[in-house]
Amino acid sequence: MGEAITVTRIAVVGAGLSGLVVARLLQSHADVTVFEKSRSAGGRMATRYAGEFEFDHGAQFFTARSERFRRFLQPLIDAGVVANWQARFAEYDSSRLSTRHAWGDEYPHYVGTPRMNSIGKLLSADLDIVFDAEITAIARGRDGWVLSAGAGAETEPFDWLVMASPAAQTAALAEGFANLSAFCGERRMLGCFALMLGFEKPIELPWDAALVRNADISWISVNSSKPARGSAVSLLVHSTNSWADAHLEDDTNCVLEHMLNEASRVTGEDLRSASHRQVHRWRYANIDRQSGPTCFIDDANRLAACGDWCVRGRIEAAFTSASDLAESLIARL
Ligand SMILES: Cc1cc2nc3c(=O)[nH]c(=O)nc-3n(C[C@H](O)[C@H](O)[C@H](O)COP(=O)(O)OP(=O)(O)OC[C@H]3O[C@@H](n4cnc5c(N)ncnc54)[C@H](O)[C@@H]3O)c2cc1C
C-alpha cells in the first residue's frame, strides 16, 4: 500500500488565471499561499491605464467550450465581472477588408468588465496572496519547499509547490528538477507586441474587432467598444507572434512606428492622429496547441505545474490546466 500523502501547506507561484483557479479549488483542502511578482492578480488578463484611456493589452476576449468552464464563469457573469462582447467583427487580408459580421449570442465572446483585469481582482479577493513577490529560487529541503522572494527573504516550508508561471519562467526556477525542466523545455511560448492608441476624437471604423492576415499585425480592436468601458476612444493592435519574435529586442520606438504604420496601412485610416501611443512587449504571450498532459505532477518531489502553456495559449486552456491539476492533487489528499 502507498504512503498516504497529507497535503497541508501549498505554495502557488503566479496569480494569473491558472494560479488563481488552482488556489481557489485547493483552498478548502489545504493552506494555500500564492506568490505573485506584480502588484495585482490576473497575469496576461491585463489592463493598462493612461490618463483617461484604458487598454486590455493582453488577452482580448475568450470563449467557453467546456461545460466546466461555463459553470465556473456563471457566478462571474452574475456578478457583472464578465460579459458578452457583441462586437462588429471584420477580417482583413492585408489591407483588403474581406469579411464583416456581428458576433451574436450563440457563441459568446466574453470579456472582463469593466476591464479585463476585473476578473483577476474578483478571483483573488478571498485568497492569501503575497504581491510584489518575485520568486527567484526554489529549494526542497527536509521540511519541504522553501522559496526565495528576492533580497534573500525565504518563506516558511511548504509541502507542495505549484508553479503557475509561464513555461520559460517556470523552467528558469526548475533547473535542478529534471522532469519539470524537460516538460517546460518541450513547450515554446511566442512573443507579441501590443500597440495602445488613445484618441481625443472618435474615429470612424466600420467594426469593433478585426482579425488581420498577411501583415505584421494580427489583430485590431476598439477597446472602448467593449461592454461597460468609458467613452475615451482606445484602439489596441497586436503584432503577429512571428514578427514579435523576430523583433523582440528592437528599440521600442521603432516597433511603435512600424506597428502604427502597419495598422494605418491595413485599415486605410491615418491612426497617427492618436494623442496617446505606447507599446508593450509580451515576451511570453502565446503558445500553439500542445499534445500531452494538461498539467505536470512530480509526486516524488511534490512539485506541480499548470498554465495555458500546457494546453494552448487561451484563457480557457489556463482554466482547464489548473482545474485538472487541482482535481489530481485533491485526489492525493
Ligand atoms: C497579447 C496577448 C493576447 C492574448 N489574446 C488572447 C485571447 O484573445 N483569448 C484568449 O483566450 N487568450 C488570449 N491570450 C492568452 C491568455 O492571456 C492566457 O492564456 C492566460 O491569461 C494565461 O493564464 P496563466 O495563468 O496560465 O498565465 P499568466 O496570466 O501569464 O500568469 C502567470 C503569472 O505568474 C506571475 N509570475 C511569473 N513568474 C513569477 C515569479 N518568478 N514569481 C512570482 N510570480 C511570477 C506573472 O506575473 C503572472 O501574473 C493572450 C495573451 C497575450 C499576452
Short mmCIF file of C-alpha atoms and ligand atoms in Angstrom, two decimals:
data_model
loop_
_atom_site.label_atom_id
_atom_site.label_comp_id
_atom_site.label_asym_id
_atom_site.label_seq_id
_atom_site.Cartn_x
_atom_site.Cartn_y
_atom_site.Cartn_z
CA MET A 1 0.00 0.00 0.00
CA GLY A 2 1.35 3.51 -0.89
CA GLU A 3 2.16 6.07 1.75
CA ALA A 4 -0.76 8.41 2.45
CA ILE A 5 0.08 11.97 1.40
CA THR A 6 -1.24 14.71 3.63
CA VAL A 7 -1.33 17.98 1.76
CA THR A 8 -1.42 20.79 4.26
CA ARG A 9 0.64 23.74 3.00
CA ILE A 10 0.73 24.57 -0.69
CA ALA A 11 2.66 27.39 -2.36
CA VAL A 12 1.44 28.61 -5.76
CA VAL A 13 3.79 30.74 -7.87
CA GLY A 14 1.83 33.11 -10.13
CA ALA A 15 -1.57 34.78 -9.77
CA GLY A 16 -2.71 34.61 -13.38
CA LEU A 17 -5.93 32.73 -14.09
CA SER A 18 -4.29 29.32 -13.67
CA GLY A 19 -2.74 30.18 -10.30
CA LEU A 20 -5.97 31.75 -9.07
CA VAL A 21 -8.09 28.79 -10.17
CA VAL A 22 -5.81 26.15 -8.69
CA ALA A 23 -5.56 28.12 -5.42
CA ARG A 24 -9.33 28.54 -5.19
CA LEU A 25 -10.01 24.86 -5.84
CA LEU A 26 -7.40 23.75 -3.31
CA GLN A 27 -8.12 26.23 -0.55
CA SER A 28 -10.80 24.15 1.16
CA HIS A 29 -8.37 21.19 1.27
CA ALA A 30 -5.12 22.90 2.30
CA ASP A 31 -3.47 26.12 3.44
CA VAL A 32 -2.67 27.82 0.14
CA THR A 33 -0.40 30.84 -0.30
CA VAL A 34 0.02 32.46 -3.72
CA PHE A 35 3.18 34.42 -4.60
CA GLU A 36 2.85 36.97 -7.40
CA LYS A 37 5.68 39.11 -8.71
CA SER A 38 3.49 42.03 -9.81
CA ARG A 39 1.23 44.33 -7.80
CA SER A 40 -2.04 42.73 -8.84
CA ALA A 41 -3.62 39.49 -9.98
CA GLY A 42 -4.71 38.37 -13.44
CA GLY A 43 -1.41 37.93 -15.29
CA ARG A 44 -1.95 38.24 -19.04
CA MET A 45 -5.64 39.09 -18.48
CA ALA A 46 -4.30 42.59 -18.01
CA THR A 47 -5.36 46.23 -18.33
CA ARG A 48 -3.08 49.25 -18.79
CA TYR A 49 -4.20 52.76 -17.76
CA ALA A 50 -3.02 56.02 -19.36
CA GLY A 51 -4.94 59.05 -18.13
CA GLU A 52 -8.49 58.72 -19.42
CA PHE A 53 -7.55 55.78 -21.67
CA GLU A 54 -7.69 52.10 -20.76
CA PHE A 55 -6.36 49.15 -22.75
CA ASP A 56 -6.76 45.42 -22.29
CA HIS A 57 -3.31 44.94 -23.74
CA GLY A 58 -3.06 41.17 -23.21
CA ALA A 59 -5.96 38.78 -23.73
CA GLN A 60 -8.74 40.32 -25.83
CA PHE A 61 -11.73 38.05 -25.26
CA PHE A 62 -12.36 34.40 -24.55
CA THR A 63 -14.77 31.65 -25.38
CA ALA A 64 -16.12 28.85 -23.16
CA ARG A 65 -16.34 25.49 -24.88
CA SER A 66 -16.45 23.14 -21.90
CA GLU A 67 -19.40 22.81 -19.55
CA ARG A 68 -16.94 23.01 -16.62
CA PHE A 69 -15.65 26.43 -17.72
CA ARG A 70 -19.18 27.69 -18.37
CA ARG A 71 -20.17 26.65 -14.82
CA PHE A 72 -17.12 28.48 -13.43
CA LEU A 73 -18.00 31.63 -15.40
CA GLN A 74 -21.68 31.85 -14.43
CA PRO A 75 -21.10 33.47 -11.00
CA LEU A 76 -18.70 35.96 -12.64
CA ILE A 77 -21.34 36.83 -15.23
CA ASP A 78 -23.94 37.16 -12.44
CA ALA A 79 -21.54 39.46 -10.55
CA GLY A 80 -21.13 41.69 -13.62
CA VAL A 81 -17.41 40.92 -13.95
CA VAL A 82 -17.73 39.00 -17.22
CA ALA A 83 -19.96 39.98 -20.15
CA ASN A 84 -20.60 39.00 -23.76
CA TRP A 85 -18.89 41.40 -26.19
CA GLN A 86 -21.20 41.60 -29.19
CA ALA A 87 -18.63 43.17 -31.44
CA ARG A 88 -18.96 44.11 -35.08
CA PHE A 89 -16.28 41.78 -36.39
CA ALA A 90 -14.18 42.08 -39.56
CA GLU A 91 -11.38 40.21 -41.28
CA TYR A 92 -8.63 41.77 -43.36
CA ASP A 93 -6.42 40.06 -45.89
CA SER A 94 -3.54 42.54 -45.70
CA SER A 95 -5.33 45.84 -46.47
CA ARG A 96 -8.40 44.22 -48.09
CA LEU A 97 -11.49 44.04 -45.89
CA SER A 98 -12.69 40.52 -46.68
CA THR A 99 -15.49 39.74 -44.19
CA ARG A 100 -17.79 41.60 -41.83
CA HIS A 101 -20.42 40.25 -39.45
CA ALA A 102 -21.68 40.80 -35.93
CA TRP A 103 -20.78 38.42 -33.12
CA GLY A 104 -24.04 37.15 -31.72
CA ASP A 105 -25.30 35.35 -28.62
CA GLU A 106 -24.97 31.79 -29.90
CA TYR A 107 -21.24 31.62 -29.22
CA PRO A 108 -20.41 34.29 -26.63
CA HIS A 109 -17.12 36.20 -26.82
CA TYR A 110 -16.54 37.04 -23.18
CA VAL A 111 -14.55 39.95 -21.74
CA GLY A 112 -13.88 41.12 -18.21
CA THR A 113 -15.99 44.12 -17.19
CA PRO A 114 -15.42 46.94 -16.77
CA ARG A 115 -11.86 45.79 -17.61
CA MET A 116 -10.09 42.54 -18.38
CA ASN A 117 -8.20 42.75 -15.09
CA SER A 118 -11.50 42.83 -13.15
CA ILE A 119 -11.59 39.02 -13.36
CA GLY A 120 -8.26 38.62 -11.54
CA LYS A 121 -9.33 41.17 -8.94
CA LEU A 122 -12.52 39.28 -8.13
CA LEU A 123 -10.92 35.82 -8.11
CA SER A 124 -8.10 36.96 -5.83
CA ALA A 125 -10.33 38.62 -3.25
CA ASP A 126 -10.53 35.78 -0.73
CA LEU A 127 -7.14 34.18 -1.35
CA ASP A 128 -3.92 34.52 0.63
CA ILE A 129 -1.73 36.27 -1.96
CA VAL A 130 1.64 37.90 -1.45
CA PHE A 131 2.07 40.58 -4.13
CA ASP A 132 5.36 42.14 -5.27
CA ALA A 133 6.91 38.76 -4.51
CA GLU A 134 9.02 37.53 -7.39
CA ILE A 135 10.20 34.02 -6.59
CA THR A 136 13.86 33.88 -7.53
CA ALA A 137 14.77 30.40 -6.29
CA ILE A 138 13.07 27.23 -5.09
CA ALA A 139 14.68 24.58 -2.89
CA ARG A 140 13.42 21.31 -1.48
CA GLY A 141 14.77 20.53 1.97
CA ARG A 142 13.87 18.08 4.76
CA ASP A 143 10.86 20.16 5.86
CA GLY A 144 9.55 20.79 2.37
CA TRP A 145 9.73 23.56 -0.22
CA VAL A 146 11.33 26.89 0.65
CA LEU A 147 11.04 29.77 -1.79
CA SER A 148 13.25 32.83 -2.07
CA ALA A 149 11.36 36.01 -2.81
CA GLY A 150 14.23 38.32 -3.75
CA ALA A 151 16.69 40.04 -1.39
CA GLY A 152 17.37 36.71 0.34
CA ALA A 153 13.96 36.55 2.06
CA GLU A 154 12.88 32.95 2.47
CA THR A 155 9.40 31.57 3.06
CA GLU A 156 8.25 29.05 5.63
CA PRO A 157 8.37 25.50 4.23
CA PHE A 158 5.51 24.18 2.09
CA ASP A 159 4.51 20.55 1.47
CA TRP A 160 3.68 21.10 -2.20
CA LEU A 161 4.84 23.63 -4.74
CA VAL A 162 2.63 24.52 -7.70
CA MET A 163 4.25 26.54 -10.46
CA ALA A 164 1.61 28.60 -12.32
CA SER A 165 4.01 30.89 -14.21
CA PRO A 166 4.71 30.73 -17.97
CA ALA A 167 6.90 27.88 -19.26
CA ALA A 168 10.17 29.81 -19.53
CA GLN A 169 9.80 31.40 -16.09
CA THR A 170 8.93 28.01 -14.60
CA ALA A 171 11.91 26.42 -16.37
CA ALA A 172 14.28 29.06 -15.02
CA LEU A 173 13.32 28.13 -11.44
CA ALA A 174 13.12 24.38 -12.08
CA GLU A 175 16.69 23.91 -13.27
CA GLY A 176 17.52 21.32 -10.62
CA PHE A 177 14.34 19.32 -11.28
CA ALA A 178 14.90 17.35 -14.45
CA ASN A 179 11.29 16.19 -15.06
CA LEU A 180 9.80 19.66 -14.84
CA SER A 181 12.70 21.17 -16.81
CA ALA A 182 12.09 18.66 -19.61
CA PHE A 183 8.31 19.28 -19.55
CA CYS A 184 8.87 23.05 -19.88
CA GLY A 185 11.61 22.60 -22.47
CA GLU A 186 9.19 20.86 -24.83
CA ARG A 187 6.96 23.96 -24.91
CA ARG A 188 8.00 27.18 -26.62
CA MET A 189 5.98 30.31 -25.98
CA LEU A 190 5.71 33.01 -28.62
CA GLY A 191 6.09 36.78 -28.25
CA CYS A 192 3.67 39.55 -29.15
CA PHE A 193 3.76 43.37 -29.16
CA ALA A 194 0.70 45.36 -28.09
CA LEU A 195 0.30 48.87 -29.50
CA MET A 196 -2.03 51.09 -27.48
CA LEU A 197 -3.54 54.16 -29.16
CA GLY A 198 -5.76 56.76 -27.48
CA PHE A 199 -7.75 59.35 -29.46
CA GLU A 200 -9.18 62.73 -28.44
CA LYS A 201 -11.89 62.48 -31.12
CA PRO A 202 -13.96 59.48 -32.29
CA ILE A 203 -12.51 57.60 -35.26
CA GLU A 204 -14.68 56.09 -37.96
CA LEU A 205 -14.11 52.37 -38.28
CA PRO A 206 -16.85 50.03 -39.59
CA TRP A 207 -16.02 47.35 -36.98
CA ASP A 208 -15.10 46.88 -33.32
CA ALA A 209 -12.67 43.99 -33.74
CA ALA A 210 -10.67 42.84 -36.73
CA LEU A 211 -8.53 39.81 -37.45
CA VAL A 212 -5.71 40.58 -39.87
CA ARG A 213 -3.92 38.12 -42.15
CA ASN A 214 -0.84 38.63 -44.31
CA ALA A 215 0.51 41.61 -42.39
CA ASP A 216 2.86 42.16 -39.43
CA ILE A 217 -0.15 42.86 -37.23
CA SER A 218 -2.73 40.18 -36.46
CA TRP A 219 -5.48 41.95 -34.53
CA ILE A 220 -7.01 45.40 -34.01
CA SER A 221 -9.81 46.15 -31.58
CA VAL A 222 -11.64 49.24 -30.47
CA ASN A 223 -11.04 48.62 -26.78
CA SER A 224 -13.58 51.26 -25.83
CA SER A 225 -16.33 49.33 -27.70
CA LYS A 226 -16.20 46.51 -25.16
CA PRO A 227 -19.06 46.44 -22.64
CA ALA A 228 -19.01 48.84 -19.66
CA ARG A 229 -15.95 50.78 -20.87
CA GLY A 230 -15.52 54.55 -20.59
CA SER A 231 -16.07 56.91 -23.52
CA ALA A 232 -12.40 57.74 -24.27
CA VAL A 233 -11.64 56.12 -27.64
CA SER A 234 -8.89 53.50 -27.38
CA LEU A 235 -7.51 51.14 -30.00
CA LEU A 236 -5.43 48.04 -29.33
CA VAL A 237 -3.23 46.47 -32.00
CA HIS A 238 -1.36 43.16 -31.68
CA SER A 239 1.58 42.15 -33.82
CA THR A 240 1.85 38.65 -35.21
CA ASN A 241 3.81 36.27 -33.00
CA SER A 242 6.38 35.71 -35.75
CA TRP A 243 7.03 39.44 -36.26
CA ALA A 244 7.39 39.91 -32.50
CA ASP A 245 9.81 37.01 -32.14
CA ALA A 246 11.98 38.45 -34.93
CA HIS A 247 11.97 41.94 -33.34
CA LEU A 248 11.78 41.24 -29.58
CA GLU A 249 14.95 43.17 -28.78
CA ASP A 250 14.32 46.08 -31.20
CA ASP A 251 14.11 49.64 -29.98
CA THR A 252 10.59 50.30 -28.65
CA ASN A 253 10.15 53.45 -30.77
CA CYS A 254 10.99 51.53 -33.94
CA VAL A 255 8.45 48.85 -33.02
CA LEU A 256 5.83 51.52 -32.29
CA GLU A 257 6.43 53.31 -35.60
CA HIS A 258 6.28 50.09 -37.59
CA MET A 259 3.07 48.88 -35.96
CA LEU A 260 1.44 52.31 -36.28
CA ASN A 261 2.27 52.41 -40.00
CA GLU A 262 1.12 48.85 -40.48
CA ALA A 263 -2.20 49.46 -38.67
CA SER A 264 -2.77 52.61 -40.75
CA ARG A 265 -1.94 50.75 -43.97
CA VAL A 266 -4.27 47.82 -43.16
CA THR A 267 -7.24 49.95 -42.10
CA GLY A 268 -6.72 52.76 -44.62
CA GLU A 269 -7.11 55.22 -41.70
CA ASP A 270 -4.39 57.61 -40.55
CA LEU A 271 -4.05 56.34 -36.99
CA ARG A 272 -1.18 58.78 -36.41
CA SER A 273 -3.80 61.17 -35.08
CA ALA A 274 -3.62 59.22 -31.80
CA SER A 275 -2.70 61.51 -28.91
CA HIS A 276 -1.57 58.58 -26.77
CA ARG A 277 0.81 55.95 -28.20
CA GLN A 278 2.52 53.19 -26.28
CA VAL A 279 3.94 49.75 -26.93
CA HIS A 280 4.12 46.80 -24.57
CA ARG A 281 6.29 43.76 -25.24
CA TRP A 282 4.91 40.38 -24.22
CA ARG A 283 7.87 38.06 -24.30
CA TYR A 284 5.73 35.02 -23.43
CA ALA A 285 2.32 35.76 -24.91
CA ASN A 286 1.04 32.67 -26.55
CA ILE A 287 1.63 29.03 -27.47
CA ASP A 288 0.30 26.71 -30.16
CA ARG A 289 -1.88 23.73 -29.23
CA GLN A 290 0.12 21.13 -27.26
CA SER A 291 -0.25 17.38 -27.14
CA GLY A 292 0.40 15.50 -23.90
CA PRO A 293 -0.74 16.04 -20.32
CA THR A 294 -2.69 19.19 -19.43
CA CYS A 295 -0.62 19.73 -16.27
CA PHE A 296 2.51 18.41 -14.56
CA ILE A 297 2.86 16.45 -11.31
CA ASP A 298 6.06 15.04 -9.81
CA ASP A 299 4.88 13.04 -6.79
CA ALA A 300 8.37 12.24 -5.54
CA ASN A 301 9.22 15.93 -5.18
CA ARG A 302 5.67 17.14 -4.52
CA LEU A 303 6.15 19.56 -7.36
CA ALA A 304 3.42 20.50 -9.85
CA ALA A 305 2.84 22.97 -12.68
CA CYS A 306 -0.08 24.30 -14.66
CA GLY A 307 -0.86 27.12 -17.07
CA ASP A 308 -2.11 27.77 -20.58
CA TRP A 309 1.25 26.63 -21.94
CA CYS A 310 0.40 23.03 -21.03
CA VAL A 311 -2.59 23.12 -23.42
CA ARG A 312 -2.62 26.19 -25.73
CA GLY A 313 -2.47 29.97 -25.42
CA ARG A 314 -6.05 30.58 -24.36
CA ILE A 315 -7.81 31.66 -21.18
CA GLU A 316 -9.97 28.53 -21.23
CA ALA A 317 -6.80 26.44 -21.56
CA ALA A 318 -5.34 28.05 -18.43
CA PHE A 319 -8.57 27.16 -16.62
CA THR A 320 -8.52 23.57 -17.93
CA SER A 321 -4.91 23.02 -16.90
CA ALA A 322 -5.45 24.45 -13.41
CA SER A 323 -8.71 22.53 -12.85
CA ASP A 324 -7.15 19.24 -13.97
CA LEU A 325 -4.18 19.83 -11.68
CA ALA A 326 -6.39 20.71 -8.69
CA GLU A 327 -8.50 17.57 -9.22
CA SER A 328 -5.38 15.41 -9.35
CA LEU A 329 -3.90 16.99 -6.23
CA ILE A 330 -7.17 16.75 -4.28
CA ALA A 331 -7.28 13.03 -5.11
CA ARG A 332 -3.90 12.71 -3.37
CA LEU A 333 -5.03 14.36 -0.11
C1 LIG B 1 -1.03 39.66 -26.31
C2 LIG B 1 -1.89 38.53 -25.81
C3 LIG B 1 -3.11 38.27 -26.43
C4 LIG B 1 -3.90 37.22 -25.98
N1 LIG B 1 -5.14 37.05 -26.51
C5 LIG B 1 -5.95 36.09 -26.01
C6 LIG B 1 -7.31 35.99 -26.45
O1 LIG B 1 -7.78 36.84 -27.22
N2 LIG B 1 -8.07 34.98 -25.97
C7 LIG B 1 -7.59 34.07 -25.04
O2 LIG B 1 -8.33 33.18 -24.61
N3 LIG B 1 -6.32 34.19 -24.58
C8 LIG B 1 -5.51 35.16 -25.04
N4 LIG B 1 -4.24 35.30 -24.56
C9 LIG B 1 -3.70 34.26 -23.66
C10 LIG B 1 -4.24 34.39 -22.24
O3 LIG B 1 -3.97 35.67 -21.75
C11 LIG B 1 -3.52 33.34 -21.39
O4 LIG B 1 -3.80 32.06 -21.95
C12 LIG B 1 -3.92 33.28 -19.92
O5 LIG B 1 -4.16 34.55 -19.39
C13 LIG B 1 -2.80 32.57 -19.21
O6 LIG B 1 -3.03 32.48 -17.82
P1 LIG B 1 -1.92 31.80 -16.91
O7 LIG B 1 -2.39 31.86 -15.51
O8 LIG B 1 -1.60 30.44 -17.46
O9 LIG B 1 -0.59 32.67 -17.11
P2 LIG B 1 -0.33 34.21 -16.78
O10 LIG B 1 -1.55 35.01 -16.98
O11 LIG B 1 0.89 34.58 -17.55
O12 LIG B 1 0.00 34.23 -15.23
C14 LIG B 1 1.29 33.90 -14.71
C15 LIG B 1 1.58 34.79 -13.52
O13 LIG B 1 2.80 34.37 -12.94
C16 LIG B 1 3.49 35.53 -12.50
N5 LIG B 1 4.91 35.15 -12.36
C17 LIG B 1 5.77 34.79 -13.35
N6 LIG B 1 6.97 34.48 -12.84
C18 LIG B 1 6.87 34.65 -11.49
C19 LIG B 1 7.79 34.51 -10.42
N7 LIG B 1 9.05 34.11 -10.62
N8 LIG B 1 7.37 34.79 -9.16
C20 LIG B 1 6.09 35.19 -8.93
N9 LIG B 1 5.18 35.35 -9.93
C21 LIG B 1 5.56 35.08 -11.19
C22 LIG B 1 3.21 36.56 -13.57
O14 LIG B 1 3.43 37.88 -13.09
C23 LIG B 1 1.74 36.27 -13.87
O15 LIG B 1 0.87 37.05 -13.09
C24 LIG B 1 -3.45 36.38 -24.93
C25 LIG B 1 -2.24 36.68 -24.29
C26 LIG B 1 -1.47 37.76 -24.72
C27 LIG B 1 -0.21 38.10 -23.99
#
